[in-house]
């Protein structure tokens, strides 16, 4: 694997005294889609949320080990969480647009970064919506409430909103799990397009989805990283029996 | 078998009837109360009554100074209680750790404040605002000349603000809690700071709750008498309060003195009914506004 974007080393995460991630070491390459799969409660979402320090919001979480982004430990005391999160965007399982207009949803991130110039904002909004493949549907109703969009549109809006702050990495936590098949395939197409410019880490319960869109797949089970390899290899000839059992649907 | 079933059904029937009866009694009480007040007060409900001063030793005339005083009281009270209560609620929901000692202490204090009898607020206002703060201000700034160390509308409003503070805190807290965690996370994930998230996502979404809290506090404050007895309410004033250091007349207290202190209670009966009707309409319309507001903004948020 060439350029490593995220590198974790002997990473442990605890909720209080309960260990949720056990010795995770993984290299996530730049401009690729990396899928995290595994049964519910296996720690894949927890791992994902460690990468933009979203777990900081939970008081009881304690993290040991290293998570390096471009070689810099993101849990270092000197790291500014706010600028880390601008660099590492996140799309959530449930689409969560603000109760504002479509335009204001996209402009939210740029605005908090101090961009107030109208034409600059207009450009960012259009570009982000285009890149998230929702411009055509949204362009005539930019100033309508984002909550009037369908579920699939809302999720693409949330992706556009993330793109608007110009991140390097996009974390996606089951972004299509609440969507119908057509919306899901739109999101999947979008993810494949986005990897040209972004590094994508996606948690998914949908094994076919992981197989379709990801370059690498990591299989988590009970807080451990069981196997991590090229997606093709994981799906055709996994090294571990547990991986094979999970992928073939024998448990999980 | 049959007998058992019959017994069971009969018990169920009786109990159902009992619950219905008690529910109907509630309605009856309300209806009787409203009917009596409306019948007694409707003839008094004229523009003249609302807009003029009492005359003839308060046996005739209107209640304008009491309406004006009540309005001033709740305005000054809101200016104090709403920002203070909102900020406290923000601290509790957004910053304090759920089970930290400080959060628990604040919640305990808020709950306790809410159940303290209102007369005790009055005594506290007298001791703290008038005797301690007011007299202190007089001594420091006015060389002991009596100005602030006596009952006035400022101290009465602040005392009332303390009484209504729990109402504001609880309503705002509830409103803040209705903002889903996902929205906070969305904002934070875009690189917003916690304060930006509160200001741009949480507070706008809680606007209805803050307004509701304000209106409920105002409605409570407009009706309470005990806290302002010692701290600023006047029996009778020939002029409206012109500054914060003036005393004022107020609707609730006006009813009380009309009913108990008047030279001729029977003669002032229509005034009592009229004043009661005005106070009732005021609190009803405030609560009604709160309901409408809550509904409207909720609808807007969903649309």
Coordinates of C-alpha atoms in Angstrom, one line a residue:
Chain A
X1 CA 0.0 0.0 0.0
X2 CA 1.3 3.4 -0.9
X3 CA 0.5 6.6 0.9
X4 CA -0.7 5.8 4.4
X5 CA -3.2 8.4 5.6
X6 CA -4.2 7.0 8.9
X7 CA -2.0 4.7 11.0
X8 CA -3.1 3.3 14.3
X9 CA -0.8 1.4 16.5
X10 CA -1.7 -0.8 19.5
X11 CA -4.8 1.2 20.1
X12 CA -7.1 0.4 23.0
X13 CA -10.4 2.0 23.8
X14 CA -12.3 1.7 27.1
X15 CA -15.8 2.7 28.1
X16 CA -15.2 3.1 31.8
X17 CA -13.6 -0.2 32.6
X18 CA -15.0 -2.1 29.7
X19 CA -12.6 -2.6 26.8
X20 CA -14.3 -1.8 23.5
X21 CA -11.2 -1.9 21.2
X22 CA -8.4 -4.3 21.8
X23 CA -5.0 -3.6 20.2
X24 CA -6.0 -2.2 16.9
X25 CA -3.2 -1.6 14.4
X26 CA -4.2 -0.6 10.9
X27 CA -2.9 1.4 8.0
X28 CA -5.5 3.2 6.0
X29 CA -4.3 4.3 2.6
X30 CA -4.9 7.7 1.0
X31 CA -7.6 8.1 -1.8
X32 CA -9.0 4.7 -1.2
X33 CA -12.2 3.4 0.3
X34 CA -11.7 1.4 3.4
X35 CA -14.6 -0.6 4.7
X36 CA -15.1 -1.6 8.3
X37 CA -17.3 -4.6 8.7
X38 CA -18.4 -6.8 11.5
X39 CA -21.4 -7.7 13.6
X40 CA -23.2 -5.0 15.8
X41 CA -21.2 -4.1 18.9
X42 CA -17.9 -5.2 17.4
X43 CA -16.3 -1.8 17.8
X44 CA -16.2 -0.6 14.2
X45 CA -18.3 2.5 14.8
X46 CA -16.3 3.2 17.9
X47 CA -13.1 2.9 16.0
X48 CA -14.5 5.2 13.3
X49 CA -15.5 7.8 15.8
X50 CA -12.0 7.8 17.3
X51 CA -10.6 9.0 14.0
X52 CA -12.2 12.5 14.4
X53 CA -12.2 12.3 18.2
X54 CA -16.0 12.2 18.3
X55 CA -15.6 9.9 21.3
X56 CA -14.3 12.9 23.2
X57 CA -18.0 13.8 23.8
X58 CA -18.4 10.7 25.9
X59 CA -17.0 11.2 29.3
X60 CA -16.2 7.6 30.2
X61 CA -14.1 6.9 27.1
X62 CA -10.4 6.4 27.5
X63 CA -8.0 5.7 24.6
X64 CA -4.6 4.3 24.7
X65 CA -2.1 3.8 21.9
X66 CA -1.5 5.9 18.9
X67 CA -3.6 7.2 16.1
X68 CA -1.5 9.0 13.5
X69 CA -2.9 11.2 10.8
X70 CA -0.2 12.0 8.2
X71 CA 2.2 10.9 10.9
X72 CA 0.9 13.2 13.6
X73 CA -0.8 11.8 16.7
X74 CA -4.3 13.2 16.8
X75 CA -4.6 12.5 20.5
X76 CA -1.5 14.6 21.3
X77 CA -2.1 17.4 23.8
X78 CA -1.2 20.0 21.3
X79 CA -3.8 18.9 18.7
X80 CA -6.7 21.3 18.2
X81 CA -9.8 19.1 18.0
X82 CA -11.7 21.7 16.0
X83 CA -9.1 21.8 13.2
X84 CA -8.8 18.0 13.3
X85 CA -12.5 17.7 12.6
X86 CA -12.3 20.1 9.7
X87 CA -9.7 17.8 8.2
X88 CA -11.7 14.6 9.1
X89 CA -15.3 15.0 8.1
X90 CA -18.0 12.7 9.1
X91 CA -21.3 11.5 7.6
X92 CA -23.7 9.8 10.1
X93 CA -26.0 6.9 9.9
X94 CA -29.1 8.9 10.2
X95 CA -29.1 11.9 7.9
X96 CA -29.0 14.9 10.2
X97 CA -29.5 18.2 8.3
X98 CA -29.9 21.3 10.4
X99 CA -33.4 22.8 10.5
X100 CA -32.2 25.5 8.1
X101 CA -32.4 25.9 4.3
X102 CA -30.4 23.7 2.0
X103 CA -28.1 26.7 1.3
X104 CA -27.5 27.4 5.0
X105 CA -26.8 23.8 5.7
X106 CA -23.9 23.8 3.2
X107 CA -22.8 27.3 4.2
X108 CA -22.7 26.4 7.9
X109 CA -19.2 24.9 7.9
X110 CA -17.6 27.6 5.7
X111 CA -19.3 30.3 7.8
X112 CA -17.9 29.0 11.1
X113 CA -14.5 29.1 9.4
X114 CA -15.0 32.8 8.8
X115 CA -16.1 32.8 5.2
X116 CA -18.8 35.4 4.9
X117 CA -18.3 36.6 1.3
X118 CA -21.6 36.0 -0.5
X119 CA -20.2 35.0 -3.9
X120 CA -17.5 32.8 -2.3
X121 CA -20.2 31.1 -0.3
X122 CA -22.4 30.7 -3.4
X123 CA -19.5 29.0 -5.1
X124 CA -18.8 26.7 -2.3
X125 CA -22.5 25.7 -2.0
X126 CA -22.8 25.0 -5.7
X127 CA -19.5 23.1 -5.9
X128 CA -20.3 21.0 -2.8
X129 CA -23.8 20.2 -4.0
X130 CA -22.5 19.2 -7.4
X131 CA -19.8 17.0 -5.9
X132 CA -22.3 15.3 -3.8
X133 CA -24.5 14.7 -6.9
X134 CA -27.5 16.6 -5.5
X135 CA -27.1 19.9 -7.3
X136 CA -29.8 19.1 -10.0
X137 CA -32.3 18.2 -7.4
X138 CA -31.5 21.1 -5.1
X139 CA -30.6 24.0 -7.3
X140 CA -34.2 25.4 -7.6
X141 CA -34.9 25.1 -3.9
X142 CA -31.7 26.2 -2.2
X143 CA -33.6 28.4 0.2
X144 CA -36.2 25.9 1.1
X145 CA -35.9 23.9 4.3
X146 CA -33.5 21.0 4.0
X147 CA -36.0 18.9 6.0
X148 CA -38.3 18.9 3.0
X149 CA -35.8 16.7 1.1
X150 CA -36.2 12.9 0.9
X151 CA -34.1 10.7 3.1
X152 CA -31.6 9.9 0.3
X153 CA -31.4 13.5 -0.7
X154 CA -30.8 14.5 2.9
X155 CA -28.0 12.1 3.2
X156 CA -26.3 13.4 0.0
X157 CA -26.9 16.9 1.4
X158 CA -25.0 15.9 4.6
X159 CA -22.2 14.6 2.4
X160 CA -22.2 17.9 0.5
X161 CA -22.2 19.7 3.9
X162 CA -19.1 17.7 4.8
X163 CA -17.4 18.5 1.5
X164 CA -18.0 22.2 2.0
X165 CA -15.4 22.4 4.7
X166 CA -12.9 20.7 2.4
X167 CA -11.8 17.8 4.5
X168 CA -9.1 15.3 3.5
X169 CA -10.8 12.3 5.0
X170 CA -14.5 11.4 5.2
X171 CA -15.7 9.0 7.8
X172 CA -19.0 7.4 7.0
X173 CA -21.0 5.5 9.6
X174 CA -23.4 3.3 7.8
X175 CA -24.5 6.2 5.5
X176 CA -27.0 4.2 3.5
X177 CA -28.4 1.9 6.1
X178 CA -31.7 3.8 6.4
X179 CA -32.1 4.3 2.6
X180 CA -34.0 2.6 -0.1
X181 CA -32.1 0.6 -2.8
X182 CA -32.1 3.5 -5.4
X183 CA -30.9 6.1 -2.9
X184 CA -28.3 3.6 -1.7
X185 CA -26.9 3.0 -5.1
X186 CA -26.6 6.8 -5.6
X187 CA -24.7 7.1 -2.4
X188 CA -22.5 4.2 -3.4
X189 CA -21.7 5.7 -6.8
X190 CA -20.9 9.0 -5.1
X191 CA -18.5 7.3 -2.7
X192 CA -16.6 5.7 -5.5
X193 CA -16.3 9.1 -7.2
X194 CA -15.3 10.9 -4.0
X195 CA -12.3 8.7 -3.4
X196 CA -10.4 10.5 -6.2
X197 CA -10.1 13.4 -3.9
X198 CA -10.7 12.1 -0.5
X199 CA -9.8 9.2 1.7
X200 CA -12.9 7.4 2.8
X201 CA -13.5 5.1 5.7
X202 CA -16.9 3.6 5.8
X203 CA -18.6 1.4 8.4
X204 CA -21.2 -0.8 6.8
X205 CA -23.4 -3.7 7.8
X206 CA -24.1 -4.5 4.2
X207 CA -21.5 -6.9 3.0
X208 CA -22.3 -6.6 -0.7
X209 CA -21.9 -2.8 -0.3
X210 CA -18.5 -3.2 1.2
X211 CA -17.6 -5.6 -1.7
X212 CA -18.9 -3.2 -4.3
X213 CA -17.3 0.0 -3.2
X214 CA -14.2 -0.6 -1.0
X215 CA -10.6 -1.2 -1.9
X216 CA -9.7 -2.6 1.5
X217 CA -11.8 -4.3 4.1
X218 CA -11.2 -4.6 7.8
X219 CA -13.2 -7.2 9.7
X220 CA -13.8 -6.4 13.4
X221 CA -15.1 -8.8 15.9
X222 CA -15.6 -8.3 19.7
X223 CA -13.4 -5.3 19.7
X224 CA -10.5 -6.9 17.8
X225 CA -9.3 -6.4 14.3
X226 CA -9.5 -9.9 13.0
X227 CA -8.4 -9.4 9.5
X228 CA -7.5 -6.6 7.2
X229 CA -6.7 -6.9 3.6
X230 CA -7.6 -6.0 0.0
X231 CA -11.4 -6.3 -0.3
X232 CA -11.1 -8.9 -3.1
X233 CA -8.9 -11.1 -1.0
X234 CA -11.2 -10.8 2.1
X235 CA -14.2 -11.8 0.0
X236 CA -12.7 -14.5 -2.0
X237 CA -10.0 -16.1 0.1
X238 CA -9.9 -14.8 3.7
X239 CA -7.0 -16.0 5.9
X240 CA -9.1 -16.4 9.0
X241 CA -11.9 -18.8 9.5
X242 CA -13.9 -16.2 11.5
X243 CA -13.8 -13.8 8.6
X244 CA -15.0 -16.5 6.2
X245 CA -17.8 -17.5 8.5
X246 CA -19.0 -13.9 8.9
X247 CA -18.8 -13.1 5.2
X248 CA -20.6 -16.3 4.2
X249 CA -23.3 -15.4 6.7
X250 CA -22.8 -18.1 9.1
X251 CA -22.9 -15.7 12.1
X252 CA -23.3 -12.0 12.8
Chain B
X1 CA -68.4 -18.8 36.9
X2 CA -71.2 -16.4 35.8
X3 CA -71.4 -14.8 39.2
X4 CA -67.6 -14.3 39.3
X5 CA -67.7 -12.7 36.0
X6 CA -70.6 -10.5 37.0
X7 CA -68.7 -9.4 40.2
X8 CA -65.6 -8.6 38.2
X9 CA -67.5 -6.6 35.6
X10 CA -69.4 -4.7 38.3
X11 CA -66.1 -3.8 40.0
X12 CA -64.7 -2.6 36.8
X13 CA -67.8 -0.6 36.0
X14 CA -67.8 1.1 39.4
X15 CA -64.2 2.0 39.2
X16 CA -64.6 3.4 35.8
X17 CA -67.5 5.5 37.0
X18 CA -65.4 6.7 39.9
X19 CA -62.6 7.9 37.6
X20 CA -65.0 9.6 35.3
X21 CA -66.8 11.3 38.2
X22 CA -63.6 12.7 39.6
X23 CA -62.6 14.0 36.2
X24 CA -66.0 15.6 35.8
X25 CA -65.7 17.3 39.2
X26 CA -62.5 19.0 38.0
X27 CA -64.3 20.4 35.0
X28 CA -67.2 21.5 37.2
X29 CA -64.9 23.4 39.5
X30 CA -63.4 25.2 36.6
X31 CA -66.7 26.1 35.1
X32 CA -68.2 27.3 38.3
X33 CA -65.1 29.4 39.0
X34 CA -65.2 31.0 35.5
X35 CA -68.9 31.5 35.5
X36 CA -68.9 33.3 38.8
X37 CA -66.0 35.5 37.9
X38 CA -67.3 36.3 34.5
X39 CA -70.8 37.1 35.7
X40 CA -69.5 39.2 38.6
X41 CA -66.9 41.0 36.6
X42 CA -68.3 41.4 33.1
X43 CA -70.0 44.7 33.7
X44 CA -66.8 46.2 35.1
X45 CA -64.9 45.2 32.1
X46 CA -64.9 48.5 30.3
X47 CA -62.2 50.7 28.8
X48 CA -62.8 53.2 31.6
X49 CA -62.2 50.6 34.3
X50 CA -59.0 49.5 32.6
X51 CA -57.6 52.9 31.9
X52 CA -58.4 55.1 34.9
X53 CA -57.1 55.4 38.5
X54 CA -59.1 54.4 41.5
X55 CA -61.2 57.2 42.9
X56 CA -63.3 57.9 46.0
X57 CA -61.0 56.2 48.5
X58 CA -60.6 53.2 46.1
X59 CA -64.4 52.5 46.2
X60 CA -64.8 53.6 42.6
X61 CA -62.8 54.2 39.5
X62 CA -60.5 51.9 37.5
X63 CA -57.4 49.8 38.0
X64 CA -55.0 51.2 35.5
X65 CA -52.1 51.6 38.0
X66 CA -52.4 48.0 39.0
X67 CA -52.3 46.8 35.4
X68 CA -49.4 49.1 34.6
X69 CA -47.6 47.9 37.7
X70 CA -48.1 44.3 36.9
X71 CA -46.8 44.8 33.4
X72 CA -43.7 46.6 34.7
X73 CA -43.2 43.9 37.3
X74 CA -43.2 41.1 34.8
X75 CA -41.1 43.0 32.3
X76 CA -38.3 43.7 34.7
X77 CA -38.6 40.3 36.2
X78 CA -38.2 38.7 32.7
X79 CA -35.2 40.8 31.9
X80 CA -33.6 39.4 35.0
X81 CA -34.9 35.8 35.0
X82 CA -34.8 34.8 31.4
X83 CA -31.1 35.4 30.6
X84 CA -30.1 34.1 33.9
X85 CA -32.3 31.0 33.7
X86 CA -31.3 30.3 30.1
X87 CA -27.6 30.5 30.8
X88 CA -28.1 28.1 33.8
X89 CA -30.0 25.7 31.6
X90 CA -27.3 25.8 29.0
X91 CA -24.7 25.1 31.6
X92 CA -26.7 22.1 32.9
X93 CA -27.5 20.5 29.6
X94 CA -24.4 21.4 27.5
X95 CA -21.5 21.8 29.8
X96 CA -22.0 20.0 33.2
X97 CA -21.3 16.4 33.3
X98 CA -24.5 14.6 33.9
X99 CA -23.6 13.0 37.2
X100 CA -21.1 15.5 38.5
X101 CA -21.6 16.9 42.0
X102 CA -22.0 20.4 40.7
X103 CA -24.7 19.4 38.2
X104 CA -26.5 17.4 40.9
X105 CA -26.3 20.3 43.3
X106 CA -27.7 22.8 40.8
X107 CA -30.6 20.5 40.0
X108 CA -31.3 19.9 43.6
X109 CA -31.2 23.7 44.2
X110 CA -33.5 24.3 41.3
X111 CA -36.0 21.7 42.5
X112 CA -35.8 23.1 46.1
X113 CA -36.3 26.7 44.9
X114 CA -39.4 25.6 43.0
X115 CA -41.1 24.2 46.2
X116 CA -40.2 27.0 48.6
X117 CA -43.4 28.8 49.6
X118 CA -43.7 32.1 47.9
X119 CA -44.0 34.1 51.2
X120 CA -40.5 33.0 52.0
X121 CA -39.2 34.5 48.8
X122 CA -40.9 37.7 50.0
X123 CA -39.0 37.6 53.3
X124 CA -35.8 36.8 51.5
X125 CA -36.3 39.7 49.1
X126 CA -36.9 42.0 52.1
X127 CA -33.8 40.7 54.0
X128 CA -31.5 40.4 51.0
X129 CA -32.5 43.0 48.4
X130 CA -33.9 45.7 50.6
X131 CA -32.0 45.4 53.9
X132 CA -28.7 44.1 52.6
X133 CA -28.2 45.3 49.0
X134 CA -30.5 48.4 49.1
X135 CA -29.3 49.7 52.4
X136 CA -25.8 48.9 51.4
X137 CA -26.2 50.9 48.2
X138 CA -27.6 53.8 50.2
X139 CA -24.7 53.8 52.6
X140 CA -22.1 53.5 49.9
X141 CA -23.4 55.8 47.2
X142 CA -25.8 58.2 49.0
X143 CA -24.2 58.6 52.3
X144 CA -27.0 56.8 54.2
X145 CA -29.8 58.8 52.6
X146 CA -32.8 56.4 52.2
X147 CA -33.5 55.6 48.6
X148 CA -32.9 52.0 47.7
X149 CA -33.2 50.5 51.2
X150 CA -37.0 50.4 51.0
X151 CA -39.5 48.5 49.0
X152 CA -39.6 49.3 45.3
X153 CA -40.4 47.8 41.9
X154 CA -36.8 46.8 41.3
X155 CA -36.5 44.7 44.4
X156 CA -40.0 43.3 43.9
X157 CA -39.2 42.3 40.3
X158 CA -35.9 40.7 41.3
X159 CA -37.6 38.8 44.1
X160 CA -40.2 37.6 41.6
X161 CA -37.4 36.7 39.2
X162 CA -36.0 34.3 41.8
X163 CA -39.4 32.7 42.3
X164 CA -39.9 32.2 38.5
X165 CA -36.3 31.1 37.8
X166 CA -37.0 27.4 38.3
X167 CA -39.8 27.7 35.7
X168 CA -37.4 29.2 33.2
X169 CA -34.6 26.8 33.9
X170 CA -36.8 23.7 33.6
X171 CA -38.5 24.9 30.3
X172 CA -35.3 25.9 28.7
X173 CA -33.6 22.7 29.8
X174 CA -36.4 20.7 28.3
X175 CA -36.2 22.6 25.1
X176 CA -32.4 22.1 24.9
X177 CA -32.8 18.4 25.4
X178 CA -35.1 18.1 22.5
X179 CA -32.3 19.0 20.1
X180 CA -31.1 15.6 18.9
X181 CA -27.5 14.6 19.7
X182 CA -27.1 14.0 16.0
X183 CA -27.4 17.7 15.2
X184 CA -24.8 18.6 17.8
X185 CA -22.5 15.9 16.4
X186 CA -23.1 17.2 12.9
X187 CA -22.0 20.6 13.9
X188 CA -19.0 19.5 15.8
X189 CA -18.0 17.2 13.0
X190 CA -17.8 20.2 10.7
X191 CA -15.3 21.7 13.0
X192 CA -17.6 23.9 15.0
X193 CA -16.6 24.7 18.5
X194 CA -19.0 23.8 21.3
X195 CA -20.0 27.4 21.7
X196 CA -20.6 27.8 18.0
X197 CA -22.7 24.7 18.1
X198 CA -24.8 26.0 21.0
X199 CA -25.2 29.4 19.4
X200 CA -26.0 28.4 15.9
X201 CA -27.7 25.0 16.3
X202 CA -28.9 24.4 19.8
X203 CA -30.3 27.8 20.8
X204 CA -32.1 28.6 17.5
X205 CA -33.8 25.2 17.8
X206 CA -34.7 25.9 21.4
X207 CA -36.3 29.3 20.7
X208 CA -39.8 28.0 21.3
X209 CA -38.8 26.5 24.6
X210 CA -37.2 29.7 25.8
X211 CA -40.2 31.8 24.8
X212 CA -42.5 29.2 26.4
X213 CA -40.4 29.4 29.6
X214 CA -40.6 33.2 29.6
X215 CA -44.3 33.3 29.1
X216 CA -45.0 30.7 31.8
X217 CA -42.7 32.6 34.1
X218 CA -44.5 35.9 33.3
X219 CA -47.9 34.2 33.9
X220 CA -46.7 32.9 37.2
X221 CA -45.2 36.2 38.2
X222 CA -48.3 38.2 37.2
X223 CA -50.4 36.1 39.6
X224 CA -48.2 35.8 42.7
X225 CA -48.6 38.3 45.5
X226 CA -46.7 37.0 48.5
X227 CA -43.1 37.7 47.1
X228 CA -43.9 41.4 46.5
X229 CA -45.9 42.1 49.7
X230 CA -42.8 43.2 51.6
X231 CA -40.7 44.2 48.6
X232 CA -42.6 46.8 46.6
X233 CA -46.3 46.4 46.2
X234 CA -48.3 49.4 47.4
X235 CA -51.8 49.7 48.8
X236 CA -52.5 52.8 46.8
X237 CA -50.5 55.3 44.8
X238 CA -51.7 58.4 43.1
X239 CA -49.0 58.2 40.4
X240 CA -47.5 55.5 38.3
X241 CA -44.0 54.3 39.2
X242 CA -41.5 56.6 37.4
X243 CA -38.3 55.0 38.4
X244 CA -37.0 51.7 39.7
X245 CA -36.9 53.0 43.2
X246 CA -40.6 53.7 43.2
X247 CA -43.3 51.4 44.6
X248 CA -46.1 50.2 42.4
X249 CA -49.6 48.8 42.5
X250 CA -50.3 45.3 41.2
X251 CA -53.4 43.3 40.3
X252 CA -53.2 40.4 42.7
X253 CA -52.5 42.6 45.7
X254 CA -55.2 45.0 44.6
X255 CA -57.7 42.1 44.8
X256 CA -56.5 41.2 48.3
X257 CA -56.7 44.7 49.7
X258 CA -60.1 45.3 48.1
X259 CA -61.4 42.2 49.7
X260 CA -59.9 42.6 53.1
X261 CA -58.7 46.2 53.8
X262 CA -61.4 48.2 52.1
X263 CA -63.6 50.5 54.2
X264 CA -66.6 49.0 52.5
X265 CA -66.0 45.6 51.2
X266 CA -69.5 45.1 49.8
X267 CA -69.3 48.3 47.9
X268 CA -66.0 47.3 46.3
X269 CA -67.3 43.9 45.3
X270 CA -67.7 44.8 41.6
X271 CA -64.1 46.1 41.6
X272 CA -62.9 42.9 43.1
X273 CA -64.7 40.9 40.5
X274 CA -63.5 43.1 37.7
X275 CA -59.9 43.0 38.8
X276 CA -60.0 39.2 39.2
X277 CA -61.4 38.9 35.7
X278 CA -58.6 41.1 34.3
X279 CA -56.0 39.1 36.1
X280 CA -57.5 35.8 35.0
X281 CA -57.7 37.0 31.4
X282 CA -54.1 38.1 31.5
X283 CA -52.8 34.8 32.8
X284 CA -55.0 32.8 30.5
X285 CA -54.0 34.8 27.4
X286 CA -50.3 34.4 28.4
X287 CA -50.6 30.7 28.7
X288 CA -52.6 30.5 25.5
X289 CA -49.9 32.4 23.7
X290 CA -47.3 30.0 25.1
X291 CA -49.3 27.1 23.7
X292 CA -49.7 28.7 20.3
X293 CA -46.1 29.7 20.1
X294 CA -44.9 26.2 21.0
X295 CA -47.2 24.7 18.4
X296 CA -46.3 27.2 15.6
X297 CA -42.5 26.8 16.0
X298 CA -42.8 23.1 16.4
X299 CA -44.7 23.0 13.1
X300 CA -42.2 25.2 11.4
X301 CA -39.4 23.0 12.5
X302 CA -41.0 19.9 11.1
X303 CA -42.0 21.5 7.8

